[in-house]
Short mmCIF file of the C-alpha atoms (twelve columns), coordinates in Angstrom:
data_MODEL
# 
_entry.id   MODEL 
# 
loop_
_atom_site.group_PDB 
_atom_site.id 
_atom_site.type_symbol 
_atom_site.label_atom_id 
_atom_site.label_alt_id 
_atom_site.label_comp_id 
_atom_site.label_asym_id 
_atom_site.label_seq_id 
_atom_site.Cartn_x 
_atom_site.Cartn_y 
_atom_site.Cartn_z 
_atom_site.pdbx_PDB_model_num 
ATOM 1   C CA . MET A 1   0.000   0.000  0.000   1 
ATOM 2   C CA . PRO A 2   1.406   3.458  -0.888  1 
ATOM 3   C CA . PRO A 3   2.402   5.614  2.102   1 
ATOM 4   C CA . HIS A 4   -0.005  8.210  3.422   1 
ATOM 5   C CA . LEU A 5   1.087   11.817 2.944   1 
ATOM 6   C CA . ALA A 6   -0.053  14.317 5.567   1 
ATOM 7   C CA . ILE A 7   -0.699  18.054 5.491   1 
ATOM 8   C CA . LEU A 8   0.327   19.970 8.607   1 
ATOM 9   C CA . THR A 9   -1.419  23.322 8.814   1 
ATOM 10  C CA . THR A 10  -1.273  26.421 10.957  1 
ATOM 11  C CA . PRO A 11  -4.392  28.604 11.239  1 
ATOM 12  C CA . GLY A 12  -2.275  31.542 12.335  1 
ATOM 13  C CA . TRP A 13  -2.360  33.086 15.807  1 
ATOM 14  C CA . ASP A 14  -2.789  36.481 17.459  1 
ATOM 15  C CA . ASP A 15  0.396   37.904 15.915  1 
ATOM 16  C CA . TYR A 16  0.184   36.247 12.479  1 
ATOM 17  C CA . ALA A 17  -2.439  35.652 9.802   1 
ATOM 18  C CA . LEU A 18  -2.492  34.716 6.131   1 
ATOM 19  C CA . LEU A 19  -5.263  37.057 5.053   1 
ATOM 20  C CA . ASP A 20  -5.494  36.185 1.361   1 
ATOM 21  C CA . SER A 21  -3.494  34.792 -1.555  1 
ATOM 22  C CA . GLY A 22  -3.661  34.621 -5.328  1 
ATOM 23  C CA . ALA A 23  -2.187  35.885 -8.584  1 
ATOM 24  C CA . GLY A 24  1.264   34.805 -7.413  1 
ATOM 25  C CA . LYS A 25  1.192   36.772 -4.165  1 
ATOM 26  C CA . LYS A 26  0.142   36.486 -0.522  1 
ATOM 27  C CA . LEU A 27  -1.276  39.059 1.885   1 
ATOM 28  C CA . GLU A 28  -0.137  38.533 5.478   1 
ATOM 29  C CA . ARG A 29  -0.232  40.231 8.847   1 
ATOM 30  C CA . PHE A 30  2.813   40.034 11.099  1 
ATOM 31  C CA . GLY A 31  1.930   41.766 14.339  1 
ATOM 32  C CA . ALA A 32  0.659   45.241 13.476  1 
ATOM 33  C CA . ASN A 33  2.027   45.258 9.904   1 
ATOM 34  C CA . THR A 34  0.305   43.932 6.787   1 
ATOM 35  C CA . ILE A 35  2.583   42.935 3.917   1 
ATOM 36  C CA . VAL A 36  2.337   41.618 0.362   1 
ATOM 37  C CA . ARG A 37  4.985   39.172 -0.861  1 
ATOM 38  C CA . PRO A 38  5.455   36.958 -3.949  1 
ATOM 39  C CA . GLU A 39  4.049   33.422 -3.641  1 
ATOM 40  C CA . PRO A 40  4.518   31.144 -6.677  1 
ATOM 41  C CA . GLN A 41  2.194   28.499 -5.200  1 
ATOM 42  C CA . ALA A 42  -0.780  30.894 -5.303  1 
ATOM 43  C CA . ILE A 43  -1.811  30.225 -8.898  1 
ATOM 44  C CA . TRP A 44  -5.517  30.992 -8.228  1 
ATOM 45  C CA . GLN A 45  -7.208  34.365 -7.980  1 
ATOM 46  C CA . PRO A 46  -7.511  36.231 -4.656  1 
ATOM 47  C CA . SER A 47  -10.636 35.483 -2.604  1 
ATOM 48  C CA . GLY A 48  -10.907 38.830 -0.837  1 
ATOM 49  C CA . ALA A 49  -11.493 42.359 -1.989  1 
ATOM 50  C CA . ALA A 50  -8.799  44.272 -3.850  1 
ATOM 51  C CA . ALA A 51  -9.127  47.062 -1.287  1 
ATOM 52  C CA . ALA A 52  -7.619  44.830 1.400   1 
ATOM 53  C CA . TRP A 53  -4.530  44.288 -0.735  1 
ATOM 54  C CA . ASP A 54  -4.260  47.966 -1.622  1 
ATOM 55  C CA . ALA A 55  -4.378  48.866 2.073   1 
ATOM 56  C CA . ALA A 56  -1.249  46.821 2.938   1 
ATOM 57  C CA . ASP A 57  1.597   48.605 4.708   1 
ATOM 58  C CA . ALA A 58  4.483   47.159 2.663   1 
ATOM 59  C CA . PHE A 59  4.929   45.489 -0.727  1 
ATOM 60  C CA . PHE A 60  7.863   43.406 -1.925  1 
ATOM 61  C CA . ASP A 61  8.798   43.973 -5.579  1 
ATOM 62  C CA . ALA A 62  10.831  41.059 -6.911  1 
ATOM 63  C CA . LYS A 63  13.611  41.563 -9.406  1 
ATOM 64  C CA . PRO A 64  15.151  38.946 -11.718 1 
ATOM 65  C CA . GLY A 65  17.998  37.010 -10.166 1 
ATOM 66  C CA . ASP A 66  21.504  37.069 -11.581 1 
ATOM 67  C CA . GLY A 67  21.924  33.300 -11.377 1 
ATOM 68  C CA . LYS A 68  24.682  33.545 -8.774  1 
ATOM 69  C CA . ALA A 69  22.662  32.963 -5.648  1 
ATOM 70  C CA . GLY A 70  20.825  29.897 -6.860  1 
ATOM 71  C CA . ASP A 71  17.527  31.178 -5.495  1 
ATOM 72  C CA . GLU A 72  14.314  31.606 -7.410  1 
ATOM 73  C CA . ASP A 73  13.935  34.953 -9.149  1 
ATOM 74  C CA . ASP A 74  11.275  36.228 -6.747  1 
ATOM 75  C CA . ASN A 75  13.541  35.944 -3.699  1 
ATOM 76  C CA . TRP A 76  15.402  39.195 -4.285  1 
ATOM 77  C CA . GLY A 77  14.108  42.710 -4.716  1 
ATOM 78  C CA . ARG A 78  13.059  45.730 -2.681  1 
ATOM 79  C CA . TRP A 79  10.255  46.851 -0.405  1 
ATOM 80  C CA . ARG A 80  7.804   49.678 -1.062  1 
ATOM 81  C CA . PHE A 81  6.057   51.248 1.917   1 
ATOM 82  C CA . ALA A 82  2.605   52.801 2.039   1 
ATOM 83  C CA . ARG A 83  3.434   54.537 5.312   1 
ATOM 84  C CA . ASP A 84  6.384   55.124 7.589   1 
ATOM 85  C CA . LEU A 85  7.219   51.863 9.337   1 
ATOM 86  C CA . PRO A 86  9.876   51.047 11.901  1 
ATOM 87  C CA . PRO A 87  12.736  48.944 10.492  1 
ATOM 88  C CA . GLU A 88  12.018  46.301 13.136  1 
ATOM 89  C CA . TRP A 89  8.982   45.080 15.037  1 
ATOM 90  C CA . SER A 90  8.244   42.136 17.317  1 
ATOM 91  C CA . VAL A 91  6.029   39.065 16.877  1 
ATOM 92  C CA . ALA A 92  5.172   36.704 19.751  1 
ATOM 93  C CA . TYR A 93  4.615   32.944 19.614  1 
ATOM 94  C CA . ARG A 94  4.160   30.692 22.644  1 
ATOM 95  C CA . ASP A 95  6.909   31.764 25.080  1 
ATOM 96  C CA . ILE A 96  9.162   33.537 22.581  1 
ATOM 97  C CA . ARG A 97  9.450   36.835 20.748  1 
ATOM 98  C CA . VAL A 98  10.983  37.214 17.299  1 
ATOM 99  C CA . ALA A 99  12.132  40.458 15.703  1 
ATOM 100 C CA . CYS A 100 10.823  40.953 12.155  1 
ATOM 101 C CA . ARG A 101 12.736  43.043 9.622   1 
ATOM 102 C CA . PHE A 102 12.334  43.940 5.956   1 
ATOM 103 C CA . THR A 103 15.176  42.052 4.266   1 
ATOM 104 C CA . ALA A 104 16.334  42.277 0.665   1 
ATOM 105 C CA . PHE A 105 15.272  38.681 0.001   1 
ATOM 106 C CA . ARG A 106 11.513  38.992 0.746   1 
ATOM 107 C CA . HIS A 107 11.638  37.244 4.133   1 
ATOM 108 C CA . VAL A 108 11.036  39.051 7.427   1 
ATOM 109 C CA . GLY A 109 12.770  36.680 9.852   1 
ATOM 110 C CA . LEU A 110 9.954   34.283 10.703  1 
ATOM 111 C CA . PHE A 111 8.436   31.324 8.822   1 
ATOM 112 C CA . PRO A 112 4.935   30.920 10.324  1 
ATOM 113 C CA . GLU A 113 4.200   27.681 8.467   1 
ATOM 114 C CA . GLN A 114 6.793   26.012 10.708  1 
ATOM 115 C CA . ALA A 115 4.561   26.459 13.781  1 
ATOM 116 C CA . PRO A 116 3.275   22.832 13.705  1 
ATOM 117 C CA . HIS A 117 6.893   21.659 13.840  1 
ATOM 118 C CA . TRP A 118 7.685   23.972 16.763  1 
ATOM 119 C CA . ASP A 119 4.643   22.713 18.671  1 
ATOM 120 C CA . TRP A 120 5.449   19.079 17.970  1 
ATOM 121 C CA . VAL A 121 9.038   19.460 19.207  1 
ATOM 122 C CA . ALA A 122 7.984   21.349 22.341  1 
ATOM 123 C CA . ASP A 123 5.077   19.079 23.268  1 
ATOM 124 C CA . ARG A 124 6.782   15.721 22.617  1 
ATOM 125 C CA . LYS A 125 10.111  16.221 24.365  1 
ATOM 126 C CA . PRO A 126 11.925  12.853 24.611  1 
ATOM 127 C CA . ALA A 127 12.455  11.501 28.118  1 
ATOM 128 C CA . VAL A 128 16.149  11.318 29.049  1 
ATOM 129 C CA . ALA A 129 17.736  9.302  31.840  1 
ATOM 130 C CA . ASP A 130 18.387  11.089 35.147  1 
ATOM 131 C CA . GLY A 131 16.044  13.892 34.163  1 
ATOM 132 C CA . ALA A 132 18.650  15.579 31.958  1 
ATOM 133 C CA . ARG A 133 17.606  17.918 29.168  1 
ATOM 134 C CA . PRO A 134 17.263  16.218 25.770  1 
ATOM 135 C CA . LYS A 135 19.781  17.524 23.235  1 
ATOM 136 C CA . LEU A 136 18.493  19.199 20.076  1 
ATOM 137 C CA . LEU A 137 20.575  20.007 17.009  1 
ATOM 138 C CA . ASN A 138 19.091  22.741 14.817  1 
ATOM 139 C CA . LEU A 139 20.828  22.954 11.412  1 
ATOM 140 C CA . PHE A 140 20.442  25.884 8.996   1 
ATOM 141 C CA . ALA A 141 18.734  27.441 12.022  1 
ATOM 142 C CA . TYR A 142 18.377  31.062 10.760  1 
ATOM 143 C CA . THR A 143 16.928  33.504 13.321  1 
ATOM 144 C CA . GLY A 144 16.185  30.868 15.907  1 
ATOM 145 C CA . ALA A 145 12.436  30.532 16.415  1 
ATOM 146 C CA . ALA A 146 12.668  26.731 16.597  1 
ATOM 147 C CA . SER A 147 15.732  26.909 18.858  1 
ATOM 148 C CA . LEU A 148 13.990  29.263 21.270  1 
ATOM 149 C CA . VAL A 149 10.715  27.316 21.404  1 
ATOM 150 C CA . ALA A 150 12.729  24.177 22.130  1 
ATOM 151 C CA . ALA A 151 14.895  25.844 24.768  1 
ATOM 152 C CA . ALA A 152 11.794  27.225 26.506  1 
ATOM 153 C CA . ALA A 153 10.353  23.681 26.504  1 
ATOM 154 C CA . GLY A 154 13.415  22.266 28.238  1 
ATOM 155 C CA . TYR A 155 15.851  21.205 25.522  1 
ATOM 156 C CA . GLU A 156 19.592  21.807 25.430  1 
ATOM 157 C CA . VAL A 157 20.004  23.340 21.973  1 
ATOM 158 C CA . THR A 158 22.895  23.500 19.511  1 
ATOM 159 C CA . HIS A 159 22.027  26.149 16.918  1 
ATOM 160 C CA . VAL A 160 24.056  26.035 13.680  1 
ATOM 161 C CA . ASP A 161 23.941  28.581 10.870  1 
ATOM 162 C CA . ALA A 162 26.540  29.821 8.380   1 
ATOM 163 C CA . SER A 163 25.462  33.477 8.686   1 
ATOM 164 C CA . LYS A 164 26.899  35.669 11.438  1 
ATOM 165 C CA . LYS A 165 24.045  38.116 10.878  1 
ATOM 166 C CA . ALA A 166 21.428  35.392 11.336  1 
ATOM 167 C CA . ILE A 167 23.037  34.213 14.586  1 
ATOM 168 C CA . ALA A 168 23.265  37.775 15.900  1 
ATOM 169 C CA . TRP A 169 19.566  38.183 15.054  1 
ATOM 170 C CA . ALA A 170 18.782  34.905 16.848  1 
ATOM 171 C CA . LYS A 171 20.661  36.061 19.947  1 
ATOM 172 C CA . GLU A 172 18.603  39.265 19.967  1 
ATOM 173 C CA . ASN A 173 15.469  37.112 19.829  1 
ATOM 174 C CA . GLN A 174 16.833  35.061 22.726  1 
ATOM 175 C CA . ALA A 175 17.198  38.199 24.854  1 
ATOM 176 C CA . ALA A 176 13.762  39.519 23.859  1 
ATOM 177 C CA . SER A 177 12.270  36.153 24.850  1 
ATOM 178 C CA . GLY A 178 13.825  36.245 28.321  1 
ATOM 179 C CA . LEU A 179 15.907  33.152 27.556  1 
ATOM 180 C CA . THR A 180 19.435  34.497 28.014  1 
ATOM 181 C CA . GLN A 181 20.144  31.795 30.611  1 
ATOM 182 C CA . ALA A 182 18.744  28.977 28.464  1 
ATOM 183 C CA . PRO A 183 21.290  26.334 27.365  1 
ATOM 184 C CA . ILE A 184 21.763  27.313 23.714  1 
ATOM 185 C CA . ARG A 185 25.106  26.832 21.981  1 
ATOM 186 C CA . TRP A 186 25.500  29.182 19.017  1 
ATOM 187 C CA . ILE A 187 27.676  27.828 16.183  1 
ATOM 188 C CA . CYS A 188 28.517  29.901 13.086  1 
ATOM 189 C CA . GLU A 189 29.776  27.260 10.682  1 
ATOM 190 C CA . ASP A 190 29.023  25.378 7.513   1 
ATOM 191 C CA . ALA A 191 26.424  22.789 8.568   1 
ATOM 192 C CA . THR A 192 27.979  19.986 6.507   1 
ATOM 193 C CA . LYS A 193 31.362  20.430 8.161   1 
ATOM 194 C CA . PHE A 194 29.869  20.704 11.644  1 
ATOM 195 C CA . VAL A 195 27.803  17.527 11.274  1 
ATOM 196 C CA . ALA A 196 30.771  15.562 9.904   1 
ATOM 197 C CA . ARG A 197 32.885  16.669 12.866  1 
ATOM 198 C CA . GLU A 198 30.164  15.705 15.337  1 
ATOM 199 C CA . VAL A 199 30.072  12.242 13.771  1 
ATOM 200 C CA . ARG A 200 33.843  11.880 14.248  1 
ATOM 201 C CA . ARG A 201 33.485  12.998 17.878  1 
ATOM 202 C CA . GLY A 202 30.786  10.434 18.523  1 
ATOM 203 C CA . ASN A 203 28.251  12.991 19.760  1 
ATOM 204 C CA . ARG A 204 24.557  12.151 19.847  1 
ATOM 205 C CA . TYR A 205 21.331  14.168 19.829  1 
ATOM 206 C CA . HIS A 206 17.786  13.281 20.836  1 
ATOM 207 C CA . GLY A 207 16.350  15.538 18.144  1 
ATOM 208 C CA . ILE A 208 17.614  17.044 14.875  1 
ATOM 209 C CA . LEU A 209 15.946  19.812 12.898  1 
ATOM 210 C CA . LEU A 210 17.145  20.138 9.327   1 
ATOM 211 C CA . ASP A 211 15.899  23.085 7.258   1 
ATOM 212 C CA . PRO A 212 18.345  23.422 4.359   1 
ATOM 213 C CA . PRO A 213 18.059  26.084 1.669   1 
ATOM 214 C CA . LYS A 214 18.038  25.193 -1.975  1 
ATOM 215 C CA . PHE A 215 21.398  26.968 -2.313  1 
ATOM 216 C CA . GLY A 216 23.716  28.564 0.211   1 
ATOM 217 C CA . ARG A 217 27.275  29.488 1.113   1 
ATOM 218 C CA . GLY A 218 29.212  28.827 4.298   1 
ATOM 219 C CA . PRO A 219 31.455  31.250 6.214   1 
ATOM 220 C CA . ALA A 220 34.482  30.158 4.149   1 
ATOM 221 C CA . ASN A 221 32.511  30.375 0.886   1 
ATOM 222 C CA . GLU A 222 31.575  26.699 0.988   1 
ATOM 223 C CA . THR A 223 28.821  25.898 -1.498  1 
ATOM 224 C CA . TRP A 224 25.622  24.068 -0.569  1 
ATOM 225 C CA . ARG A 225 23.200  22.684 -3.140  1 
ATOM 226 C CA . ILE A 226 20.372  20.618 -1.749  1 
ATOM 227 C CA . GLU A 227 20.344  18.159 -4.649  1 
ATOM 228 C CA . GLU A 228 23.994  17.301 -3.953  1 
ATOM 229 C CA . GLY A 229 24.260  17.731 -0.208  1 
ATOM 230 C CA . LEU A 230 21.011  16.393 1.220   1 
ATOM 231 C CA . MET A 231 21.655  12.652 1.096   1 
ATOM 232 C CA . PRO A 232 25.162  12.791 2.658   1 
ATOM 233 C CA . MET A 233 23.782  15.188 5.285   1 
ATOM 234 C CA . LEU A 234 20.919  12.811 6.124   1 
ATOM 235 C CA . ALA A 235 23.352  9.904  6.439   1 
ATOM 236 C CA . ASP A 236 25.496  11.826 8.935   1 
ATOM 237 C CA . CYS A 237 22.439  13.015 10.844  1 
ATOM 238 C CA . ALA A 238 21.228  9.416  11.150  1 
ATOM 239 C CA . THR A 239 24.529  8.573  12.814  1 
ATOM 240 C CA . LEU A 240 24.083  11.449 15.268  1 
ATOM 241 C CA . LEU A 241 20.661  10.298 16.506  1 
ATOM 242 C CA . ALA A 242 20.619  8.904  20.028  1 
ATOM 243 C CA . PRO A 243 19.190  5.386  20.361  1 
ATOM 244 C CA . GLY A 244 15.662  5.042  21.691  1 
ATOM 245 C CA . PRO A 245 13.244  7.988  21.821  1 
ATOM 246 C CA . SER A 246 14.574  10.515 19.314  1 
ATOM 247 C CA . PHE A 247 13.464  12.292 16.163  1 
ATOM 248 C CA . LEU A 248 14.578  14.024 12.971  1 
ATOM 249 C CA . MET A 249 12.567  16.697 11.187  1 
ATOM 250 C CA . LEU A 250 13.462  17.720 7.615   1 
ATOM 251 C CA . THR A 251 11.827  20.659 5.824   1 
ATOM 252 C CA . ALA A 252 12.519  21.483 2.170   1 
ATOM 253 C CA . TYR A 253 11.561  24.622 0.244   1 
ATOM 254 C CA . ALA A 254 11.771  25.507 -3.455  1 
ATOM 255 C CA . ILE A 255 12.951  22.151 -4.767  1 
ATOM 256 C CA . ARG A 256 11.596  20.083 -7.653  1 
ATOM 257 C CA . LEU A 257 10.664  17.096 -5.537  1 
ATOM 258 C CA . SER A 258 7.440   15.712 -4.180  1 
ATOM 259 C CA . ALA A 259 6.804   14.839 -0.544  1 
ATOM 260 C CA . LEU A 260 6.807   11.197 -1.622  1 
ATOM 261 C CA . SER A 261 10.253  11.558 -3.202  1 
ATOM 262 C CA . LEU A 262 11.577  13.165 -0.041  1 
ATOM 263 C CA . LEU A 263 10.124  10.333 2.037   1 
ATOM 264 C CA . GLU A 264 11.715  7.665  -0.146  1 
ATOM 265 C CA . ALA A 265 15.059  9.464  0.006   1 
ATOM 266 C CA . ALA A 266 14.903  9.490  3.808   1 
ATOM 267 C CA . ARG A 267 14.289  5.721  3.927   1 
ATOM 268 C CA . ASP A 268 17.904  4.928  3.025   1 
ATOM 269 C CA . PRO A 269 19.657  6.520  6.024   1 
ATOM 270 C CA . LEU A 270 16.800  6.341  8.530   1 
ATOM 271 C CA . GLY A 271 14.868  3.169  7.732   1 
ATOM 272 C CA . ALA A 272 17.471  0.876  9.302   1 
ATOM 273 C CA . LEU A 273 17.067  2.650  12.647  1 
ATOM 274 C CA . GLY A 274 13.529  1.375  13.102  1 
ATOM 275 C CA . GLY A 275 10.862  3.796  14.258  1 
ATOM 276 C CA . THR A 276 8.452   5.481  11.881  1 
ATOM 277 C CA . LEU A 277 8.662   7.831  8.908   1 
ATOM 278 C CA . GLU A 278 6.000   10.259 7.741   1 
ATOM 279 C CA . ALA A 279 5.962   12.924 5.081   1 
ATOM 280 C CA . GLY A 280 3.761   15.597 3.614   1 
ATOM 281 C CA . GLU A 281 3.429   19.330 3.200   1 
ATOM 282 C CA . LEU A 282 3.334   22.359 5.459   1 
ATOM 283 C CA . ALA A 283 0.475   24.742 4.745   1 
ATOM 284 C CA . VAL A 284 -1.094  27.889 6.163   1 
ATOM 285 C CA . ALA A 285 -4.850  28.293 6.477   1 
ATOM 286 C CA . GLN A 286 -6.082  31.432 4.742   1 
ATOM 287 C CA . ARG A 287 -8.618  33.723 6.384   1 
ATOM 288 C CA . ALA A 288 -10.368 34.717 3.140   1 
ATOM 289 C CA . GLY A 289 -12.018 31.969 1.107   1 
ATOM 290 C CA . GLY A 290 -10.947 29.044 3.290   1 
ATOM 291 C CA . ARG A 291 -7.969  28.099 1.141   1 
ATOM 292 C CA . TYR A 292 -4.809  26.331 2.305   1 
ATOM 293 C CA . LEU A 293 -1.511  27.657 0.952   1 
ATOM 294 C CA . SER A 294 1.193   25.016 0.611   1 
ATOM 295 C CA . THR A 295 4.655   26.315 1.496   1 
ATOM 296 C CA . SER A 296 7.092   23.403 1.756   1 
ATOM 297 C CA . LEU A 297 7.662   19.670 2.088   1 
ATOM 298 C CA . TYR A 298 8.579   17.819 5.244   1 
ATOM 299 C CA . VAL A 299 9.732   14.425 6.476   1 
ATOM 300 C CA . ARG A 300 9.587   13.409 10.130  1 
ATOM 301 C CA . TRP A 301 11.287  10.354 11.614  1 
ATOM 302 C CA . THR A 302 10.577  9.227  15.185  1 
ATOM 303 C CA . GLY A 303 12.661  6.566  16.870  1 
ATOM 304 C CA . PRO A 304 11.479  3.460  18.676  1 
ATOM 305 C CA . GLY A 305 9.779   4.317  21.954  1 
ATOM 306 C CA . SER A 306 9.056   7.929  20.972  1 
ATOM 307 C CA . ALA A 307 5.756   9.562  21.867  1 
ATOM 308 C CA . PRO A 308 3.201   9.337  19.014  1 
# 
C-alpha cells in the first residue's frame, strides 16, 4: 500500500495571519504590519477584496535574479512602503518573541508555516535518563524561532547557521524572549562540516531539525546545493541520533521534488534505525475563502519508543 502523505497546517495566531493569496502573491499580517509578498504556489485568484490588498503597509517587488545565488527569481528585490514603518517590530509565539525586519530577500525573519513543527518538538520532548535535558541540534537554524521554542520547553540546543548576521539576530530574539540563561550553543559554521565533525566525535542528539536552503554558502565560501548535499547530510544526521526515543525533522523549500520523493530518500539513512517515517506538506490556512496555501515539504522520523 502506498504511504499516506499528511498536510500539517497552521491557522495563524494572534500575531500572524495569512489574510489572502492569489495571482502569485500572498497578503499577510505580522503583528501590526500587513505585507504583500510573492508566492509562486498561489496560482488561483484572490478570494478577498482588492481594497484589502491595496491597504497593505508594505509590498515586496521582486527583481530577476543574476543566477549567482541559486535562489528563485522572486527571492530578491526591494520593499515599497505605504506609510512610515519602523525597520524592526516584534512578533510573539508561545513563550518567545521574534524580531521581524524587511530584508532584501523577501523574508522578514519568521516562517509561520513552521509552527506545527515547533509545537510538535515542544510538546513531545523525549524523556532522558536522570532527568537531563534532551539535546536538540538545529541545522540551517536562521533567526532561531525553533531553537527558542525548544529551549523554553526544556531542551539543550545546539544552533548552527553559516550566517553571522542570522546568529546575531537569533541572539537578539533570545534576549527579547527572556531566555538568556537557556542552554543554547551558538555555532557559526558550515552545517555539513559541523555535522561531519560531530560524527567523528561520537556525539549524539535526541532531536535534529534540518531546514536546508536550496542553495547557500558557508562562512568560508563553501557551497551548498540541496540536490547534492542532502543525502550525505541525512546519512550523517542518522549517525548522530541517540538510540531510543529521538526524532529528525526535515523541511525542504523551493525544490523540484514531491513529498513522496523526499520520504523515499529518507528511507535509506533512517529506515534501518527502526521507528516510523512520515511525510507531507506544510500549509497555512487562509482567512479569506478558506484556502490552504502550501509552502514546503517535510519528512519526520521518530525513533522506537518515541511519543506518538
